[in-house]
Amino acid sequence: MDPITALLEKVLIDVRPHDDGQPASYIPELASADPDLLAFGVVGPRGRVITAGDDGAEFTIQSMSKPFVLALALQTLGRDAVFARVGAEPSGEPFNAISLEAQTGRPANPMVNAGAIATTALIDGADIDERTSRVVAAMSAFAGRSLWIDESVYSSESGTGDRNRALAHLLKSYGIIRGSVHDAVETYFRQCSVLVTVRDLAVMAATLAFGGRNPVTGERVVSERVARDVTSIMASCGMYDFSGEWMLRVGLPAKSGVSGGVMAVATSQFGVAAFSPRLDAHGNSVRASAIVEILSDRFGMHVLEPHESIAAPGVTVEESAAGPVVRLGGELGFAGAERVISLLREIAASTPSAAQITVDAAELARVHPAAVLVLRTEIEALAPRFRLLE
Ligand code: GLU
């Protein structure tokens, strides 16, 4: 067993004893889930998928569909059209609360049911089937394989969905839903009933983590900006009314669902998904949450943890007849630019004053405007000894 898989297996051993909580009971089909199932998966930048535990177990995506339908709406309609109908504020209330803005009726955010139904209603289509196939196609692109719906969960969901119907009618009364309430709600029930495994969910999370590009298939699914917007909403609203404390303890944008799944996004590092059906009082899986918390801790993934290497370019120095050539590769951010400048000063101090020092920034894969400005300004001040190639 390779060391990373061994490390992940150890996480399962550590969380298995947590057997508190109960599977969701308000939808009959979910109540019958095997409560002992336990699995998780991690997907890194090169699309390597590592899973542990009951990784073949399929479960319905439930609320974890919400970020992906939001992504589809943002990608097709743009930010303004979407956020005109749904807010971006954590509600601090349970997922099925009537969290609507007083004057406008706009739901608090797209991660609570009211906001998710409003978002689904934005997806165009002649009927439920057409809308559903758009939604499932988008989710499939995130997962890198064709996903399908568990029809018995859908029937159970639709058969017990009066509260969601009531929310949708309220949204219609405010003009947030413009078309058919029935189509919007049934499409929403169908999107919640899509079957996934931890592998699928981890790939879906990884697609958000790597800026909207699926690291397994290589397909660009949504733009970098859309992936960033969705991840931002997950960071503040993804874990029901535990979202603030989750950010404090785990520090990763995440989304949970009542089937017992949790998926989390470590931007530029990993997509993570875990599954175990027993839920706590907030509706979050006890063991799946524990897994993500342990991973965040052991792998140093909390977004607000200081990282030495953030946007620091790779630097190589070569000698040429005219003088040293400093080649920059990778990503140049603001703090990275400062480091490069102090390195250039050291090189200047140890180089004969007649030599010209060339800074080659042409091969940088990613550059932030403020960083280039700092580098350019500094090099111009040091000219003619320095020359910048961009
Ligand atoms: N289908 C569920 C509902 O709307 C989704 C709930 C969830 O996962 O939070 O009731």
Coordinates of C-alpha atoms and ligand atoms in Angstrom, one line a residue:
M1 CA 0.0 0.0 0.0
D2 CA 1.4 3.4 -0.9
P3 CA 2.0 5.8 2.0
I4 CA -0.9 8.2 1.0
T5 CA -3.4 5.4 0.8
A6 CA -2.1 4.1 4.2
L7 CA -2.6 7.6 5.7
L8 CA -6.1 7.7 4.3
E9 CA -7.0 4.2 5.6
K10 CA -5.8 5.4 9.1
V11 CA -8.4 8.2 8.9
L12 CA -11.2 5.6 8.4
I13 CA -9.9 3.7 11.5
D14 CA -10.0 6.9 13.5
V15 CA -13.5 7.9 12.6
R16 CA -15.2 4.5 12.5
P17 CA -16.1 4.4 16.3
H18 CA -18.2 7.6 15.9
D19 CA -21.6 6.0 15.7
D20 CA -23.8 8.8 17.0
G21 CA -26.6 10.4 14.8
Q22 CA -29.3 8.9 12.6
P23 CA -29.8 8.6 8.9
A24 CA -32.3 11.2 7.6
S25 CA -35.9 10.0 8.2
Y26 CA -38.1 12.6 6.6
I27 CA -37.7 10.9 3.2
P28 CA -38.6 7.2 3.6
E29 CA -36.1 6.0 1.0
L30 CA -33.2 7.7 2.9
A31 CA -34.3 6.2 6.2
S32 CA -33.5 2.7 4.9
A33 CA -29.8 3.5 4.2
D34 CA -27.2 1.2 5.9
P35 CA -26.0 3.4 8.7
D36 CA -22.6 1.7 8.9
L37 CA -21.5 2.6 5.4
L38 CA -18.3 4.7 5.4
A39 CA -16.2 5.9 2.5
F40 CA -14.2 8.8 1.2
G41 CA -12.2 9.8 -1.8
V42 CA -9.5 12.5 -2.6
V43 CA -8.6 13.8 -6.0
G44 CA -5.4 15.7 -6.6
P45 CA -4.3 18.1 -9.4
R46 CA -3.2 15.4 -11.9
G47 CA -6.6 13.6 -11.6
R48 CA -5.3 10.8 -9.4
V49 CA -8.2 9.4 -7.5
I50 CA -7.7 7.7 -4.1
T51 CA -10.6 6.2 -2.3
A52 CA -11.0 4.3 0.9
G53 CA -13.8 2.3 2.6
D54 CA -17.1 1.4 0.9
D55 CA -16.2 3.3 -2.2
G56 CA -18.6 1.4 -4.4
A57 CA -21.6 2.5 -2.4
E58 CA -24.0 4.7 -4.3
F59 CA -26.1 7.3 -2.6
T60 CA -28.2 10.2 -3.8
I61 CA -26.5 13.6 -4.1
Q62 CA -29.3 15.5 -2.4
S63 CA -28.2 19.0 -1.4
M64 CA -24.7 18.5 -2.8
S65 CA -26.4 19.0 -6.2
K66 CA -27.0 22.7 -5.3
P67 CA -23.5 24.0 -6.0
F68 CA -23.4 22.3 -9.5
V69 CA -26.8 23.7 -10.5
L70 CA -25.7 27.1 -9.3
A71 CA -22.6 26.6 -11.5
L72 CA -24.7 25.8 -14.5
A73 CA -27.0 28.8 -13.9
L74 CA -24.0 31.2 -13.5
Q75 CA -22.3 29.7 -16.6
T76 CA -25.3 30.1 -18.8
L77 CA -27.0 33.3 -17.4
G78 CA -24.2 35.2 -15.7
R79 CA -23.8 36.5 -12.2
D80 CA -26.2 39.4 -12.3
A81 CA -29.2 37.4 -13.6
V82 CA -28.6 34.7 -11.0
F83 CA -28.1 37.0 -8.0
A84 CA -31.1 39.1 -8.9
R85 CA -33.2 36.1 -7.9
V86 CA -31.1 34.6 -5.0
G87 CA -28.9 36.1 -2.4
A88 CA -25.4 35.3 -1.2
E89 CA -25.8 35.6 2.5
P90 CA -25.7 32.7 5.1
S91 CA -29.1 32.3 6.6
G92 CA -28.1 30.7 9.9
E93 CA -31.3 28.7 9.5
P94 CA -32.0 25.0 8.7
F95 CA -32.0 24.0 5.0
N96 CA -35.8 24.0 4.6
A97 CA -36.4 27.3 6.4
I98 CA -38.5 30.1 4.8
S99 CA -35.4 32.4 4.5
L100 CA -36.7 35.1 2.1
E101 CA -35.6 38.7 2.0
A102 CA -38.4 40.9 3.4
Q103 CA -39.2 43.2 0.5
T104 CA -38.1 41.2 -2.6
G105 CA -38.8 37.6 -1.6
R106 CA -35.2 36.7 -2.7
P107 CA -34.1 33.5 -0.9
A108 CA -31.0 34.0 1.4
N109 CA -28.6 31.9 -0.7
P110 CA -28.6 29.1 -3.3
M111 CA -27.6 26.4 -0.7
V112 CA -30.9 26.5 1.3
N113 CA -33.9 24.8 -0.4
A114 CA -35.7 28.0 -1.3
G115 CA -32.6 29.4 -3.0
A116 CA -31.8 26.1 -4.7
I117 CA -35.4 25.8 -6.1
A118 CA -35.1 29.4 -7.3
T119 CA -31.8 28.5 -9.0
T120 CA -33.1 25.4 -10.6
A121 CA -36.1 27.4 -11.9
L122 CA -33.6 29.5 -13.9
I123 CA -32.5 26.5 -15.9
D124 CA -34.3 26.8 -19.2
G125 CA -36.2 23.9 -20.8
A126 CA -39.5 23.1 -22.4
D127 CA -40.5 20.6 -19.7
I128 CA -39.2 18.7 -16.6
D129 CA -37.3 16.2 -18.8
E130 CA -35.5 18.9 -20.8
R131 CA -34.5 20.8 -17.7
T132 CA -33.5 17.7 -15.8
S133 CA -31.3 16.5 -18.7
R134 CA -29.5 19.8 -18.7
V135 CA -28.9 19.6 -15.0
V136 CA -27.8 16.0 -15.1
A137 CA -25.5 16.7 -18.1
A138 CA -23.8 19.5 -16.1
M139 CA -23.3 17.3 -13.1
S140 CA -22.0 14.5 -15.2
A141 CA -19.4 16.8 -16.7
F142 CA -18.3 17.7 -13.2
A143 CA -18.1 14.0 -12.3
G144 CA -16.5 12.9 -15.6
R145 CA -19.1 10.1 -16.3
S146 CA -22.8 9.9 -17.1
L147 CA -24.8 10.1 -13.9
W148 CA -28.4 8.9 -13.5
I149 CA -31.4 9.3 -11.2
D150 CA -32.6 6.8 -8.6
E151 CA -36.3 6.8 -9.5
S152 CA -37.4 5.4 -6.2
V153 CA -35.7 8.1 -4.2
Y154 CA -37.2 10.6 -6.6
S155 CA -40.7 9.2 -6.0
S156 CA -40.1 9.2 -2.3
E157 CA -38.8 12.8 -2.5
S158 CA -41.7 14.0 -4.6
G159 CA -44.2 12.2 -2.5
T160 CA -43.1 13.9 0.7
G161 CA -42.1 17.2 -0.8
D162 CA -45.0 19.5 0.3
R163 CA -42.8 21.9 2.2
N164 CA -40.6 22.4 -0.9
R165 CA -43.7 22.9 -3.0
A166 CA -44.9 25.5 -0.5
L167 CA -41.6 27.3 -0.7
A168 CA -41.8 27.3 -4.5
H169 CA -45.3 28.8 -4.5
L170 CA -44.1 31.5 -2.1
L171 CA -41.2 32.2 -4.5
K172 CA -43.7 32.4 -7.4
S173 CA -45.9 34.9 -5.5
Y174 CA -42.8 37.2 -5.2
G175 CA -42.0 36.7 -8.9
I176 CA -38.7 35.0 -8.1
I177 CA -40.0 31.9 -10.0
R178 CA -41.4 33.1 -13.4
G179 CA -42.4 29.8 -15.1
S180 CA -44.1 26.7 -13.8
V181 CA -43.8 25.9 -10.1
H182 CA -44.5 22.3 -10.8
D183 CA -41.6 22.0 -13.3
A184 CA -39.2 23.8 -11.0
V185 CA -39.9 21.7 -8.0
E186 CA -40.0 18.3 -9.8
T187 CA -36.7 19.2 -11.5
Y188 CA -35.3 20.1 -8.1
F189 CA -36.4 16.7 -6.7
R190 CA -34.9 14.9 -9.7
Q191 CA -31.5 16.7 -9.3
C192 CA -31.5 15.7 -5.6
S193 CA -32.0 12.1 -6.6
V194 CA -28.9 11.7 -8.8
L195 CA -26.8 8.7 -7.7
V196 CA -23.1 9.2 -6.9
T197 CA -20.2 7.5 -5.2
V198 CA -17.5 9.2 -3.2
R199 CA -15.3 8.9 -6.2
D200 CA -17.8 10.9 -8.3
L201 CA -18.3 13.5 -5.7
A202 CA -14.5 13.9 -5.1
V203 CA -14.0 14.4 -8.8
M204 CA -16.8 17.0 -8.8
A205 CA -15.3 18.8 -5.9
A206 CA -11.9 18.6 -7.6
T207 CA -13.3 20.3 -10.7
L208 CA -14.3 23.2 -8.5
A209 CA -10.9 23.1 -6.8
F210 CA -9.0 23.3 -10.0
G211 CA -10.9 26.3 -11.4
G212 CA -13.7 24.6 -13.2
R213 CA -11.5 22.1 -15.2
N214 CA -12.1 18.5 -14.5
P215 CA -8.6 17.1 -13.5
V216 CA -9.6 13.5 -14.6
T217 CA -11.1 14.2 -18.0
G218 CA -9.2 17.4 -18.7
E219 CA -12.6 19.0 -19.8
R220 CA -13.2 22.7 -18.9
V221 CA -16.7 22.4 -17.3
V222 CA -17.2 26.0 -16.2
S223 CA -15.1 29.2 -16.2
E224 CA -12.6 29.9 -13.4
R225 CA -14.8 32.8 -12.2
V226 CA -17.9 30.6 -12.0
A227 CA -15.9 27.9 -10.0
R228 CA -14.7 30.7 -7.7
D229 CA -18.2 32.1 -7.2
V230 CA -19.7 28.7 -6.4
T231 CA -16.8 27.9 -4.0
S232 CA -17.3 31.2 -2.2
I233 CA -21.0 30.5 -1.6
M234 CA -20.1 27.0 -0.3
A235 CA -17.6 28.6 2.1
S236 CA -20.2 30.7 3.8
C237 CA -23.4 28.7 3.3
G238 CA -22.5 25.1 2.5
M239 CA -22.9 23.3 5.8
Y240 CA -26.5 24.3 6.8
D241 CA -26.7 26.3 10.1
F242 CA -23.2 24.9 11.0
S243 CA -21.4 26.8 8.2
G244 CA -19.7 29.4 10.5
E245 CA -18.3 26.8 12.9
W246 CA -17.3 24.5 10.0
M247 CA -15.2 27.4 8.6
L248 CA -13.6 27.9 11.9
R249 CA -12.8 24.2 12.6
V250 CA -12.2 22.8 9.1
G251 CA -11.6 25.9 7.0
L252 CA -12.7 24.5 3.6
P253 CA -15.6 25.4 1.3
A254 CA -17.9 22.4 1.6
K255 CA -21.4 21.1 0.9
S256 CA -23.3 18.4 2.7
G257 CA -26.4 16.5 1.9
V258 CA -29.0 14.6 3.9
S259 CA -28.0 11.3 2.4
G260 CA -24.8 11.5 4.5
G261 CA -22.3 13.0 2.0
V262 CA -19.9 15.9 2.5
M263 CA -17.7 17.2 -0.3
A264 CA -15.0 19.9 0.3
V265 CA -12.9 22.0 -2.0
A266 CA -9.2 22.7 -1.2
T267 CA -8.6 25.2 -4.1
S268 CA -5.5 24.2 -6.2
Q269 CA -4.9 21.2 -3.9
F270 CA -7.7 18.6 -3.7
G271 CA -11.3 17.7 -4.1
V272 CA -12.5 15.6 -1.2
A273 CA -15.7 13.7 -0.6
A274 CA -16.9 11.5 2.3
F275 CA -20.0 9.5 3.0
S276 CA -21.6 8.0 6.0
P277 CA -25.4 8.1 6.5
R278 CA -25.8 9.0 10.2
L279 CA -26.5 12.8 10.6
D280 CA -26.1 15.2 13.5
A281 CA -28.7 17.7 14.6
H282 CA -27.7 20.2 11.8
G283 CA -28.2 17.5 9.1
N284 CA -24.5 17.0 8.5
S285 CA -23.0 13.5 8.4
V286 CA -21.2 12.8 11.7
R287 CA -18.4 10.6 10.3
A288 CA -18.1 12.3 6.9
S289 CA -17.6 15.7 8.6
A290 CA -15.1 14.1 10.9
I291 CA -13.1 12.7 8.0
V292 CA -12.9 16.1 6.2
E293 CA -11.9 17.8 9.5
I294 CA -9.1 15.3 10.1
L295 CA -7.9 15.6 6.5
S296 CA -7.9 19.4 6.7
D297 CA -5.9 19.1 9.8
R298 CA -3.3 16.5 8.7
F299 CA -2.8 17.9 5.2
G300 CA -2.8 21.6 6.4
M301 CA -5.7 22.5 4.1
H302 CA -7.5 25.2 6.2
V303 CA -7.8 28.1 3.7
L304 CA -6.7 30.6 6.3
E305 CA -3.6 28.7 7.4
P306 CA -0.4 30.6 6.3
H307 CA 1.3 28.9 3.3
E308 CA 4.9 29.7 2.5
S309 CA 4.6 28.8 -1.2
I310 CA 1.5 30.9 -2.1
A311 CA 2.1 32.2 -5.7
A312 CA 5.8 32.0 -5.3
P313 CA 7.4 31.3 -8.7
G314 CA 10.1 28.7 -9.4
V315 CA 13.4 30.5 -9.9
T316 CA 16.5 29.2 -11.8
V317 CA 19.6 31.3 -12.4
E318 CA 21.7 30.6 -15.5
E319 CA 25.0 32.2 -16.5
S320 CA 25.3 33.8 -20.0
A321 CA 28.1 35.8 -21.6
A322 CA 26.2 39.1 -20.8
G323 CA 25.5 38.2 -17.2
P324 CA 23.1 36.1 -15.1
V325 CA 19.6 35.2 -16.5
V326 CA 17.0 34.7 -13.8
R327 CA 14.1 32.6 -15.1
L328 CA 10.8 32.6 -13.4
G329 CA 8.2 29.8 -13.8
G330 CA 4.9 28.8 -12.3
E331 CA 2.9 31.5 -10.6
L332 CA 3.8 35.0 -9.5
G333 CA 1.7 36.6 -6.8
F334 CA 2.2 39.8 -4.8
A335 CA 4.2 38.2 -2.0
G336 CA 6.1 36.1 -4.5
A337 CA 7.2 39.3 -6.3
E338 CA 8.6 40.7 -3.1
R339 CA 10.6 37.5 -2.7
V340 CA 11.9 37.7 -6.2
I341 CA 12.9 41.3 -5.7
S342 CA 15.0 40.5 -2.6
L343 CA 16.6 37.7 -4.5
L344 CA 17.4 40.0 -7.4
R345 CA 19.1 42.4 -5.0
E346 CA 21.2 39.6 -3.6
I347 CA 22.2 38.6 -7.2
A348 CA 23.0 42.3 -8.0
A349 CA 25.3 42.6 -5.0
S350 CA 27.3 39.5 -6.0
T351 CA 27.5 40.3 -9.7
P352 CA 30.2 42.6 -11.3
S353 CA 28.5 46.0 -12.0
A354 CA 29.2 45.8 -15.8
A355 CA 27.2 42.6 -16.1
Q356 CA 23.6 42.8 -17.2
I357 CA 21.0 40.8 -15.2
T358 CA 18.1 39.5 -17.3
V359 CA 14.9 38.6 -15.6
D360 CA 12.9 36.3 -17.8
A361 CA 9.2 36.3 -16.8
A362 CA 7.9 35.2 -20.2
E363 CA 7.4 31.6 -19.1
L364 CA 5.3 32.3 -16.0
A365 CA 2.1 30.2 -16.2
R366 CA 0.1 32.6 -14.1
V367 CA 0.7 36.2 -13.2
H368 CA -1.3 38.6 -11.0
P369 CA -1.4 42.2 -12.2
A370 CA -0.2 43.8 -9.0
A371 CA 2.8 41.4 -8.8
V372 CA 4.0 42.3 -12.3
L373 CA 3.6 45.9 -11.5
V374 CA 5.8 45.6 -8.5
L375 CA 8.4 43.6 -10.3
R376 CA 8.4 45.9 -13.3
T377 CA 8.6 49.1 -11.2
E378 CA 11.5 47.6 -9.2
I379 CA 13.4 46.5 -12.2
E380 CA 12.9 49.9 -14.0
A381 CA 14.4 51.6 -10.9
L382 CA 17.4 49.3 -11.1
A383 CA 17.9 49.7 -14.9
P384 CA 20.1 49.7 -16.9
R385 CA 21.7 46.8 -14.9
F386 CA 18.4 44.9 -15.1
R387 CA 16.3 43.9 -18.1
L388 CA 12.9 42.3 -17.8
L389 CA 11.5 40.0 -20.5
E390 CA 7.7 39.6 -20.3
Ligands
GLU1 N1 -34.0 16.6 -1.2 C1 -33.8 17.3 0.0 C2 -34.8 18.3 0.3 O1 -35.0 19.3 -0.4 C3 -32.4 17.9 0.0 C4 -32.1 18.2 1.3 C5 -30.6 18.2 1.7 O2 -29.8 17.4 1.3 O3 -30.3 19.1 2.5 O4 -35.6 18.1 1.2

